[in-house]
Amino acid sequence: SCESIKQTLIADLRLINDSLKSQIDQYFHVDLINTIYRKIDPHPDFKRITFQCLFSDEGKPKLQVYIENNEGNDTISPTLSFSSAQINVLSLSIFLAKALNVKNDVDCIFIDDPVQSMDSINALGVIDLLRNLSVTHGKQIIISTHDDNFHGLLKQKLPPSLFNSKFLELESF
């Protein structure tokens, strides 16, 4: 009957969506993204990053990033609701999760100006996070910045006497 075919198709669609979600979560390392994101703590209420694949009528899939509140009952689009600093924290979390899972011969992560638009509290959180990731994952992290305050904070939080850190200042012409 028509109803049984409809139920079968709905069940198949659920299976496909669940499989797609699982593959997206594994590819982007969503659990690690959320662990990193929570350590920087850019938003008081929205703490969980999710990805959803949406299919338009034209058949072109789109991958959307959403943020859920702690209870999981409210979801927002970060591009519509977040400040530029909060979006930078989100982007950095996604980047670092992917970078930590790259398989190559060089255990090094290059980051350019990771604290753009962030306040001092979030900048300190980023430094603590990068220090932790470097130590626990054995990664060398190379950071470039134009922010003198961030550079100074890095020198204080990662002193060469305690960490294998080096700081270079380039002169501008």
CSV table of N, CA and C in Angstrom, one decimal:
chain,number,residue,atom,x,y,z
A,1,SER,N,0.8,-1.2,0.0
A,1,SER,CA,0.0,0.0,0.0
A,1,SER,C,0.9,1.2,0.0
A,2,CYS,N,0.2,2.4,-0.3
A,2,CYS,CA,0.9,3.7,-0.4
A,2,CYS,C,1.5,4.0,1.0
A,3,GLU,N,0.7,3.7,2.1
A,3,GLU,CA,1.2,4.1,3.4
A,3,GLU,C,2.4,3.3,3.8
A,4,SER,N,2.5,2.0,3.5
A,4,SER,CA,3.6,1.2,3.9
A,4,SER,C,4.9,1.7,3.1
A,5,ILE,N,4.7,2.1,1.8
A,5,ILE,CA,5.8,2.6,1.0
A,5,ILE,C,6.3,3.9,1.6
A,6,LYS,N,5.4,4.7,2.0
A,6,LYS,CA,5.8,6.0,2.6
A,6,LYS,C,6.5,5.8,3.9
A,7,GLN,N,6.1,4.9,4.8
A,7,GLN,CA,6.7,4.6,6.0
A,7,GLN,C,8.1,4.0,5.8
A,8,THR,N,8.3,3.1,4.8
A,8,THR,CA,9.6,2.6,4.4
A,8,THR,C,10.5,3.7,4.0
A,9,LEU,N,10.0,4.6,3.1
A,9,LEU,CA,10.9,5.7,2.7
A,9,LEU,C,11.3,6.6,3.8
A,10,ILE,N,10.4,6.9,4.7
A,10,ILE,CA,10.7,7.7,5.9
A,10,ILE,C,11.8,7.1,6.7
A,11,ALA,N,11.6,5.8,6.9
A,11,ALA,CA,12.6,5.0,7.7
A,11,ALA,C,14.0,5.0,7.0
A,12,ASP,N,14.0,4.9,5.7
A,12,ASP,CA,15.2,4.9,5.0
A,12,ASP,C,15.9,6.3,5.0
A,13,LEU,N,15.1,7.3,4.9
A,13,LEU,CA,15.5,8.7,5.0
A,13,LEU,C,16.2,8.9,6.4
A,14,ARG,N,15.6,8.4,7.5
A,14,ARG,CA,16.1,8.6,8.8
A,14,ARG,C,17.5,7.9,8.9
A,15,LEU,N,17.6,6.7,8.3
A,15,LEU,CA,18.8,6.0,8.4
A,15,LEU,C,19.9,6.7,7.6
A,16,ILE,N,19.6,7.3,6.4
A,16,ILE,CA,20.5,8.0,5.6
A,16,ILE,C,21.0,9.3,6.4
A,17,ASN,N,20.0,10.0,7.0
A,17,ASN,CA,20.4,11.2,7.8
A,17,ASN,C,21.2,10.9,9.0
A,18,ASP,N,20.9,9.8,9.7
A,18,ASP,CA,21.7,9.4,10.8
A,18,ASP,C,23.2,9.0,10.4
A,19,SER,N,23.3,8.3,9.3
A,19,SER,CA,24.6,7.9,8.8
A,19,SER,C,25.4,9.1,8.3
A,20,LEU,N,24.7,10.0,7.6
A,20,LEU,CA,25.4,11.3,7.2
A,20,LEU,C,25.8,12.1,8.4
A,21,LYS,N,25.0,12.2,9.4
A,21,LYS,CA,25.4,13.0,10.6
A,21,LYS,C,26.6,12.3,11.3
A,22,SER,N,26.6,11.0,11.4
A,22,SER,CA,27.7,10.3,12.0
A,22,SER,C,29.0,10.5,11.2
A,23,GLN,N,28.9,10.5,9.9
A,23,GLN,CA,30.1,10.7,9.0
A,23,GLN,C,30.6,12.1,9.2
A,24,ILE,N,29.7,13.1,9.2
A,24,ILE,CA,30.1,14.5,9.4
A,24,ILE,C,30.8,14.7,10.7
A,25,ASP,N,30.2,14.1,11.8
A,25,ASP,CA,30.7,14.3,13.1
A,25,ASP,C,32.1,13.7,13.2
A,26,GLN,N,32.3,12.5,12.6
A,26,GLN,CA,33.6,11.9,12.6
A,26,GLN,C,34.6,12.6,11.8
A,27,TYR,N,34.2,13.1,10.6
A,27,TYR,CA,35.1,13.9,9.8
A,27,TYR,C,35.6,15.2,10.4
A,28,PHE,N,34.7,15.9,11.1
A,28,PHE,CA,35.1,17.2,11.7
A,28,PHE,C,35.5,17.0,13.1
A,29,HIS,N,35.5,15.8,13.7
A,29,HIS,CA,35.9,15.5,15.1
A,29,HIS,C,35.0,16.4,16.0
A,30,VAL,N,33.7,16.3,15.9
A,30,VAL,CA,32.8,17.2,16.6
A,30,VAL,C,33.0,17.1,18.1
A,31,ASP,N,33.3,16.0,18.7
A,31,ASP,CA,33.5,15.9,20.1
A,31,ASP,C,34.7,16.7,20.6
A,32,LEU,N,35.8,16.6,19.8
A,32,LEU,CA,37.0,17.4,20.1
A,32,LEU,C,36.8,18.9,19.9
A,33,ILE,N,36.0,19.2,18.8
A,33,ILE,CA,35.7,20.6,18.6
A,33,ILE,C,35.0,21.2,19.8
A,34,ASN,N,34.0,20.5,20.3
A,34,ASN,CA,33.2,20.9,21.5
A,34,ASN,C,34.1,21.0,22.7
A,35,THR,N,35.0,20.1,22.9
A,35,THR,CA,35.9,20.1,24.1
A,35,THR,C,36.8,21.4,24.0
A,36,ILE,N,37.3,21.7,22.8
A,36,ILE,CA,38.1,22.9,22.6
A,36,ILE,C,37.3,24.1,22.8
A,37,TYR,N,36.1,24.1,22.2
A,37,TYR,CA,35.3,25.3,22.3
A,37,TYR,C,34.9,25.7,23.7
A,38,ARG,N,34.6,24.6,24.5
A,38,ARG,CA,34.2,24.9,25.9
A,38,ARG,C,35.4,25.4,26.7
A,39,LYS,N,36.6,25.0,26.4
A,39,LYS,CA,37.7,25.5,27.1
A,39,LYS,C,37.9,27.0,26.9
A,40,ILE,N,37.6,27.6,25.8
A,40,ILE,CA,37.7,29.0,25.6
A,40,ILE,C,36.5,29.7,26.1
A,41,ASP,N,35.3,29.1,26.1
A,41,ASP,CA,34.1,29.6,26.7
A,41,ASP,C,33.7,31.0,26.2
A,42,PRO,N,33.4,31.1,24.9
A,42,PRO,CA,33.1,32.4,24.4
A,42,PRO,C,31.6,32.9,24.6
A,43,HIS,N,30.7,32.0,25.0
A,43,HIS,CA,29.3,32.4,25.1
A,43,HIS,C,28.8,31.8,26.4
A,44,PRO,N,28.0,32.6,27.2
A,44,PRO,CA,27.5,32.1,28.5
A,44,PRO,C,26.5,31.0,28.3
A,45,ASP,N,25.7,31.0,27.3
A,45,ASP,CA,24.6,30.0,27.2
A,45,ASP,C,24.8,29.0,26.1
A,46,PHE,N,25.4,29.3,25.0
A,46,PHE,CA,25.4,28.4,23.8
A,46,PHE,C,26.8,27.8,23.8
A,47,LYS,N,26.9,26.5,24.1
A,47,LYS,CA,28.1,25.8,24.4
A,47,LYS,C,28.4,24.6,23.5
A,48,ARG,N,27.4,24.2,22.7
A,48,ARG,CA,27.6,23.0,21.9
A,48,ARG,C,27.5,23.2,20.4
A,49,ILE,N,28.5,22.9,19.7
A,49,ILE,CA,28.6,23.0,18.2
A,49,ILE,C,28.0,21.8,17.5
A,50,THR,N,27.1,22.0,16.6
A,50,THR,CA,26.6,20.9,15.8
A,50,THR,C,26.7,21.3,14.3
A,51,PHE,N,26.8,20.3,13.5
A,51,PHE,CA,26.8,20.4,12.0
A,51,PHE,C,25.5,19.8,11.4
A,52,GLN,N,24.9,20.4,10.5
A,52,GLN,CA,23.8,19.8,9.8
A,52,GLN,C,23.9,19.9,8.3
A,53,CYS,N,23.7,18.8,7.6
A,53,CYS,CA,23.7,18.9,6.2
A,53,CYS,C,22.3,19.1,5.7
A,54,LEU,N,22.0,20.2,4.9
A,54,LEU,CA,20.7,20.5,4.4
A,54,LEU,C,20.7,20.3,2.9
A,55,PHE,N,19.6,19.8,2.4
A,55,PHE,CA,19.4,19.6,1.0
A,55,PHE,C,18.4,20.6,0.5
A,56,SER,N,18.8,21.4,-0.5
A,56,SER,CA,17.8,22.3,-1.1
A,56,SER,C,17.0,21.6,-2.2
A,57,ASP,N,16.0,22.3,-2.7
A,57,ASP,CA,15.2,21.7,-3.8
A,57,ASP,C,16.1,21.6,-5.0
A,58,GLU,N,17.1,22.4,-5.2
A,58,GLU,CA,18.0,22.3,-6.3
A,58,GLU,C,18.9,21.1,-6.3
A,59,GLY,N,19.0,20.4,-5.1
A,59,GLY,CA,19.8,19.2,-4.9
A,59,GLY,C,21.2,19.5,-4.5
A,60,LYS,N,21.5,20.7,-4.2
A,60,LYS,CA,22.9,21.1,-3.7
A,60,LYS,C,22.9,21.1,-2.2
A,61,PRO,N,23.7,20.1,-1.6
A,61,PRO,CA,23.7,20.1,-0.2
A,61,PRO,C,24.5,21.2,0.4
A,62,LYS,N,24.1,21.7,1.6
A,62,LYS,CA,24.9,22.7,2.3
A,62,LYS,C,25.1,22.2,3.7
A,63,LEU,N,26.3,22.5,4.2
A,63,LEU,CA,26.7,22.2,5.5
A,63,LEU,C,26.6,23.4,6.4
A,64,GLN,N,25.7,23.3,7.4
A,64,GLN,CA,25.5,24.5,8.3
A,64,GLN,C,26.1,24.2,9.7
A,65,VAL,N,26.6,25.2,10.3
A,65,VAL,CA,27.1,25.1,11.7
A,65,VAL,C,26.1,25.8,12.6
A,66,TYR,N,25.8,25.1,13.6
A,66,TYR,CA,24.8,25.7,14.6
A,66,TYR,C,25.4,25.5,16.0
A,67,ILE,N,24.9,26.4,16.9
A,67,ILE,CA,25.3,26.3,18.3
A,67,ILE,C,24.0,26.0,19.1
A,68,GLU,N,24.1,25.1,20.0
A,68,GLU,CA,23.0,24.7,20.9
A,68,GLU,C,23.3,25.2,22.3
A,69,ASN,N,22.2,25.5,23.1
A,69,ASN,CA,22.4,25.9,24.5
A,69,ASN,C,22.6,24.6,25.3
A,70,ASN,N,22.9,24.8,26.6
A,70,ASN,CA,23.2,23.7,27.4
A,70,ASN,C,22.2,22.6,27.5
A,71,GLU,N,20.9,23.0,27.5
A,71,GLU,CA,19.8,22.1,27.6
A,71,GLU,C,19.5,21.4,26.2
A,72,GLY,N,20.0,21.9,25.1
A,72,GLY,CA,19.8,21.3,23.8
A,72,GLY,C,18.4,21.7,23.2
A,73,ASN,N,17.7,22.6,23.8
A,73,ASN,CA,16.4,23.0,23.4
A,73,ASN,C,16.4,24.3,22.5
A,74,ASP,N,17.5,24.9,22.3
A,74,ASP,CA,17.6,26.1,21.6
A,74,ASP,C,18.8,26.1,20.7
A,75,THR,N,18.6,26.3,19.4
A,75,THR,CA,19.7,26.3,18.5
A,75,THR,C,19.8,27.6,17.7
A,76,ILE,N,21.0,28.1,17.5
A,76,ILE,CA,21.1,29.4,16.8
A,76,ILE,C,22.2,29.3,15.7
A,77,SER,N,22.1,30.1,14.7
A,77,SER,CA,23.2,30.2,13.7
A,77,SER,C,24.2,31.2,14.2
A,78,PRO,N,25.5,30.8,14.4
A,78,PRO,CA,26.5,31.7,14.9
A,78,PRO,C,26.7,32.9,14.0
A,79,THR,N,26.5,32.8,12.7
A,79,THR,CA,26.7,33.9,11.7
A,79,THR,C,25.7,35.0,12.0
A,80,LEU,N,24.5,34.7,12.5
A,80,LEU,CA,23.5,35.6,12.7
A,80,LEU,C,23.5,36.2,14.1
A,81,SER,N,24.1,35.4,15.1
A,81,SER,CA,23.9,35.8,16.5
A,81,SER,C,25.2,36.1,17.2
A,82,PHE,N,26.4,35.7,16.7
A,82,PHE,CA,27.6,35.8,17.4
A,82,PHE,C,28.4,37.1,17.0
A,83,SER,N,29.2,37.6,17.9
A,83,SER,CA,30.1,38.7,17.6
A,83,SER,C,31.3,38.1,16.8
A,84,SER,N,32.1,39.0,16.2
A,84,SER,CA,33.2,38.5,15.4
A,84,SER,C,34.2,37.8,16.3
A,85,ALA,N,34.4,38.2,17.6
A,85,ALA,CA,35.2,37.4,18.5
A,85,ALA,C,34.7,36.0,18.8
A,86,GLN,N,33.4,35.9,19.0
A,86,GLN,CA,32.8,34.6,19.2
A,86,GLN,C,32.9,33.7,18.0
A,87,ILE,N,32.8,34.3,16.8
A,87,ILE,CA,33.0,33.5,15.5
A,87,ILE,C,34.4,33.1,15.4
A,88,ASN,N,35.4,33.9,15.8
A,88,ASN,CA,36.8,33.5,15.7
A,88,ASN,C,37.1,32.4,16.7
A,89,VAL,N,36.5,32.3,17.9
A,89,VAL,CA,36.6,31.2,18.8
A,89,VAL,C,36.1,29.9,18.1
A,90,LEU,N,34.9,30.0,17.6
A,90,LEU,CA,34.3,28.9,16.9
A,90,LEU,C,35.2,28.4,15.7
A,91,SER,N,35.7,29.3,14.9
A,91,SER,CA,36.5,28.9,13.8
A,91,SER,C,37.8,28.3,14.3
A,92,LEU,N,38.4,28.9,15.3
A,92,LEU,CA,39.7,28.3,15.9
A,92,LEU,C,39.4,26.9,16.4
A,93,SER,N,38.3,26.7,17.1
A,93,SER,CA,38.0,25.4,17.6
A,93,SER,C,37.9,24.3,16.5
A,94,ILE,N,37.2,24.7,15.4
A,94,ILE,CA,37.1,23.8,14.3
A,94,ILE,C,38.4,23.5,13.7
A,95,PHE,N,39.2,24.6,13.5
A,95,PHE,CA,40.5,24.4,12.9
A,95,PHE,C,41.4,23.5,13.7
A,96,LEU,N,41.5,23.8,15.0
A,96,LEU,CA,42.4,23.0,15.9
A,96,LEU,C,42.0,21.6,16.0
A,97,ALA,N,40.7,21.3,16.0
A,97,ALA,CA,40.3,19.9,16.1
A,97,ALA,C,40.7,19.1,14.8
A,98,LYS,N,40.6,19.8,13.7
A,98,LYS,CA,41.1,19.2,12.4
A,98,LYS,C,42.6,19.1,12.4
A,99,ALA,N,43.3,20.1,12.8
A,99,ALA,CA,44.7,20.1,12.8
A,99,ALA,C,45.3,19.1,13.7
A,100,LEU,N,44.7,18.8,14.8
A,100,LEU,CA,45.2,17.8,15.8
A,100,LEU,C,45.0,16.4,15.2
A,101,ASN,N,44.2,16.2,14.2
A,101,ASN,CA,43.9,14.9,13.6
A,101,ASN,C,44.5,14.7,12.3
A,102,VAL,N,45.4,15.6,11.8
A,102,VAL,CA,46.1,15.4,10.5
A,102,VAL,C,47.2,14.5,10.7
A,103,LYS,N,47.3,13.5,9.9
A,103,LYS,CA,48.3,12.5,9.9
A,103,LYS,C,49.4,12.9,9.0
A,104,ASN,N,50.6,13.3,9.5
A,104,ASN,CA,51.7,13.6,8.7
A,104,ASN,C,53.0,13.4,9.5
A,105,ASP,N,54.1,13.7,8.9
A,105,ASP,CA,55.4,13.5,9.5
A,105,ASP,C,55.8,14.7,10.4
A,106,VAL,N,55.1,15.8,10.2
A,106,VAL,CA,55.4,17.0,11.0
A,106,VAL,C,54.3,17.3,12.0
A,107,ASP,N,54.7,17.3,13.2
A,107,ASP,CA,53.7,17.5,14.3
A,107,ASP,C,53.7,19.0,14.6
A,108,CYS,N,53.2,19.8,13.7
A,108,CYS,CA,53.3,21.3,13.8
A,108,CYS,C,52.0,21.9,13.3
A,109,ILE,N,51.6,22.9,14.1
A,109,ILE,CA,50.4,23.7,13.7
A,109,ILE,C,50.8,25.1,13.5
A,110,PHE,N,50.4,25.7,12.4
A,110,PHE,CA,50.7,27.1,12.1
A,110,PHE,C,49.4,27.9,12.3
A,111,ILE,N,49.4,29.0,13.1
A,111,ILE,CA,48.3,29.8,13.3
A,111,ILE,C,48.6,31.3,13.1
A,112,ASP,N,47.8,32.0,12.3
A,112,ASP,CA,48.0,33.4,12.1
A,112,ASP,C,47.0,34.2,12.9
A,113,ASP,N,47.4,35.0,13.8
A,113,ASP,CA,46.5,35.9,14.6
A,113,ASP,C,45.3,35.2,15.1
A,114,PRO,N,45.5,34.3,16.0
A,114,PRO,CA,44.3,33.5,16.5
A,114,PRO,C,43.3,34.3,17.4
A,115,VAL,N,43.7,35.5,17.9
A,115,VAL,CA,42.9,36.2,18.9
A,115,VAL,C,42.3,37.5,18.3
A,116,GLN,N,42.2,37.6,17.0
A,116,GLN,CA,41.6,38.8,16.4
A,116,GLN,C,40.2,39.0,17.0
A,117,SER,N,40.0,40.2,17.4
A,117,SER,CA,38.7,40.7,18.0
A,117,SER,C,38.3,40.1,19.3
A,118,MET,N,39.2,39.3,19.9
A,118,MET,CA,38.9,38.7,21.2
A,118,MET,C,39.3,39.6,22.4
A,119,ASP,N,38.5,39.5,23.5
A,119,ASP,CA,38.9,40.3,24.6
A,119,ASP,C,40.0,39.5,25.4
A,120,SER,N,40.6,40.2,26.4
A,120,SER,CA,41.7,39.6,27.2
A,120,SER,C,41.4,38.2,27.8
A,121,ILE,N,40.2,38.1,28.3
A,121,ILE,CA,39.8,36.8,28.9
A,121,ILE,C,39.9,35.7,27.9
A,122,ASN,N,39.3,35.9,26.7
A,122,ASN,CA,39.3,34.8,25.7
A,122,ASN,C,40.7,34.6,25.2
A,123,ALA,N,41.5,35.7,25.1
A,123,ALA,CA,42.9,35.6,24.6
A,123,ALA,C,43.7,34.7,25.6
A,124,LEU,N,43.5,34.9,26.9
A,124,LEU,CA,44.1,34.1,27.9
A,124,LEU,C,43.7,32.6,27.8
A,125,GLY,N,42.4,32.4,27.6
A,125,GLY,CA,41.8,31.1,27.4
A,125,GLY,C,42.5,30.4,26.2
A,126,VAL,N,42.7,31.1,25.1
A,126,VAL,CA,43.3,30.6,23.9
A,126,VAL,C,44.8,30.2,24.2
A,127,ILE,N,45.5,31.0,24.9
A,127,ILE,CA,46.9,30.7,25.3
A,127,ILE,C,46.9,29.5,26.1
A,128,ASP,N,46.1,29.4,27.1
A,128,ASP,CA,46.0,28.2,28.0
A,128,ASP,C,45.7,26.9,27.2
A,129,LEU,N,44.8,27.1,26.3
A,129,LEU,CA,44.4,26.0,25.4
A,129,LEU,C,45.5,25.5,24.5
A,130,LEU,N,46.2,26.5,23.9
A,130,LEU,CA,47.3,26.1,23.0
A,130,LEU,C,48.5,25.5,23.8
A,131,ARG,N,48.7,26.0,24.9
A,131,ARG,CA,49.8,25.4,25.8
A,131,ARG,C,49.4,24.0,26.1
A,132,ASN,N,48.2,23.7,26.5
A,132,ASN,CA,47.7,22.4,26.9
A,132,ASN,C,47.8,21.5,25.7
A,133,LEU,N,47.3,21.9,24.5
A,133,LEU,CA,47.3,21.1,23.3
A,133,LEU,C,48.8,20.7,22.9
A,134,SER,N,49.6,21.7,23.1
A,134,SER,CA,51.0,21.4,22.7
A,134,SER,C,51.6,20.4,23.6
A,135,VAL,N,51.4,20.5,24.9
A,135,VAL,CA,51.9,19.5,25.9
A,135,VAL,C,51.3,18.1,25.7
A,136,THR,N,49.9,18.1,25.7
A,136,THR,CA,49.3,16.8,25.7
A,136,THR,C,49.3,16.1,24.4
A,137,HIS,N,49.4,16.8,23.3
A,137,HIS,CA,49.4,16.2,22.0
A,137,HIS,C,50.8,16.2,21.3
A,138,GLY,N,51.7,16.8,22.0
A,138,GLY,CA,53.1,16.8,21.4
A,138,GLY,C,53.2,17.6,20.1
A,139,LYS,N,52.4,18.6,20.0
A,139,LYS,CA,52.5,19.4,18.8
A,139,LYS,C,53.3,20.7,19.0
A,140,GLN,N,54.1,21.0,18.0
A,140,GLN,CA,54.7,22.3,18.0
A,140,GLN,C,53.7,23.3,17.4
A,141,ILE,N,53.5,24.4,18.1
A,141,ILE,CA,52.6,25.4,17.6
A,141,ILE,C,53.3,26.7,17.3
A,142,ILE,N,53.2,27.1,16.0
A,142,ILE,CA,53.9,28.4,15.6
A,142,ILE,C,52.8,29.4,15.3
A,143,ILE,N,52.9,30.5,16.0
A,143,ILE,CA,51.9,31.6,16.0
A,143,ILE,C,52.5,32.9,15.5
A,144,SER,N,51.8,33.5,14.6
A,144,SER,CA,52.2,34.8,14.2
A,144,SER,C,51.1,35.8,14.6
A,145,THR,N,51.5,37.0,15.1
A,145,THR,CA,50.5,38.0,15.5
A,145,THR,C,51.1,39.4,15.3
A,146,HIS,N,50.2,40.3,15.1
A,146,HIS,CA,50.5,41.7,15.1
A,146,HIS,C,50.1,42.4,16.4
A,147,ASP,N,49.5,41.6,17.3
A,147,ASP,CA,49.0,42.1,18.6
A,147,ASP,C,50.1,42.1,19.6
A,148,ASP,N,50.6,43.3,20.0
A,148,ASP,CA,51.7,43.3,21.0
A,148,ASP,C,51.3,42.8,22.4
A,149,ASN,N,50.0,43.1,22.8
A,149,ASN,CA,49.5,42.6,24.0
A,149,ASN,C,49.5,41.0,24.1
A,150,PHE,N,49.0,40.4,23.0
A,150,PHE,CA,49.0,39.0,22.9
A,150,PHE,C,50.4,38.4,22.9
A,151,HIS,N,51.3,39.0,22.2
A,151,HIS,CA,52.7,38.6,22.2
A,151,HIS,C,53.2,38.6,23.6
A,152,GLY,N,53.0,39.7,24.3
A,152,GLY,CA,53.4,39.8,25.7
A,152,GLY,C,52.8,38.8,26.6
A,153,LEU,N,51.5,38.5,26.5
A,153,LEU,CA,50.8,37.4,27.2
A,153,LEU,C,51.4,36.1,27.0
A,154,LEU,N,51.7,35.8,25.7
A,154,LEU,CA,52.4,34.5,25.3
A,154,LEU,C,53.7,34.4,26.0
A,155,LYS,N,54.5,35.4,26.1
A,155,LYS,CA,55.8,35.4,26.7
A,155,LYS,C,55.7,35.1,28.2
A,156,GLN,N,54.6,35.7,28.8
A,156,GLN,CA,54.4,35.5,30.3
A,156,GLN,C,53.9,34.1,30.6
A,157,LYS,N,52.9,33.6,29.7
A,157,LYS,CA,52.3,32.3,30.0
A,157,LYS,C,53.1,31.1,29.5
A,158,LEU,N,54.1,31.3,28.6
A,158,LEU,CA,54.9,30.3,28.0
A,158,LEU,C,56.4,30.6,28.1
A,159,PRO,N,56.9,30.9,29.3
A,159,PRO,CA,58.3,31.3,29.4
A,159,PRO,C,59.2,30.2,28.9
A,160,PRO,N,60.3,30.7,28.2
A,160,PRO,CA,61.3,29.7,27.7
A,160,PRO,C,61.9,28.9,28.8
A,161,SER,N,62.0,29.4,30.0
A,161,SER,CA,62.6,28.7,31.1
A,161,SER,C,61.7,27.4,31.5
A,162,LEU,N,60.4,27.5,31.3
A,162,LEU,CA,59.6,26.3,31.6
A,162,LEU,C,59.1,25.5,30.4
A,163,PHE,N,59.0,26.1,29.2
A,163,PHE,CA,58.6,25.5,28.0
A,163,PHE,C,59.7,25.6,27.0
A,164,ASN,N,59.6,24.8,26.0
A,164,ASN,CA,60.6,24.9,24.9
A,164,ASN,C,60.0,25.9,23.9
A,165,SER,N,59.9,27.2,24.4
A,165,SER,CA,59.3,28.2,23.6
A,165,SER,C,60.3,29.2,23.1
A,166,LYS,N,60.1,29.8,22.0
A,166,LYS,CA,60.9,30.9,21.4
A,166,LYS,C,60.1,32.0,20.9
A,167,PHE,N,60.5,33.2,21.0
A,167,PHE,CA,59.8,34.4,20.6
A,167,PHE,C,60.7,35.2,19.7
A,168,LEU,N,60.1,35.6,18.5
A,168,LEU,CA,60.8,36.4,17.6
A,168,LEU,C,60.0,37.7,17.4
A,169,GLU,N,60.7,38.8,17.3
A,169,GLU,CA,60.0,40.0,16.9
A,169,GLU,C,60.6,40.5,15.6
A,170,LEU,N,59.8,40.7,14.6
A,170,LEU,CA,60.3,41.2,13.3
A,170,LEU,C,60.0,42.7,13.3
A,171,GLU,N,61.0,43.4,12.8
A,171,GLU,CA,60.9,44.8,12.6
A,171,GLU,C,60.1,45.1,11.3
A,172,SER,N,59.3,46.2,11.4
A,172,SER,CA,58.6,46.6,10.1
A,172,SER,C,59.4,47.7,9.5
A,173,PHE,N,59.3,47.8,8.2
A,173,PHE,CA,60.0,48.8,7.5
A,173,PHE,C,59.1,49.8,6.9
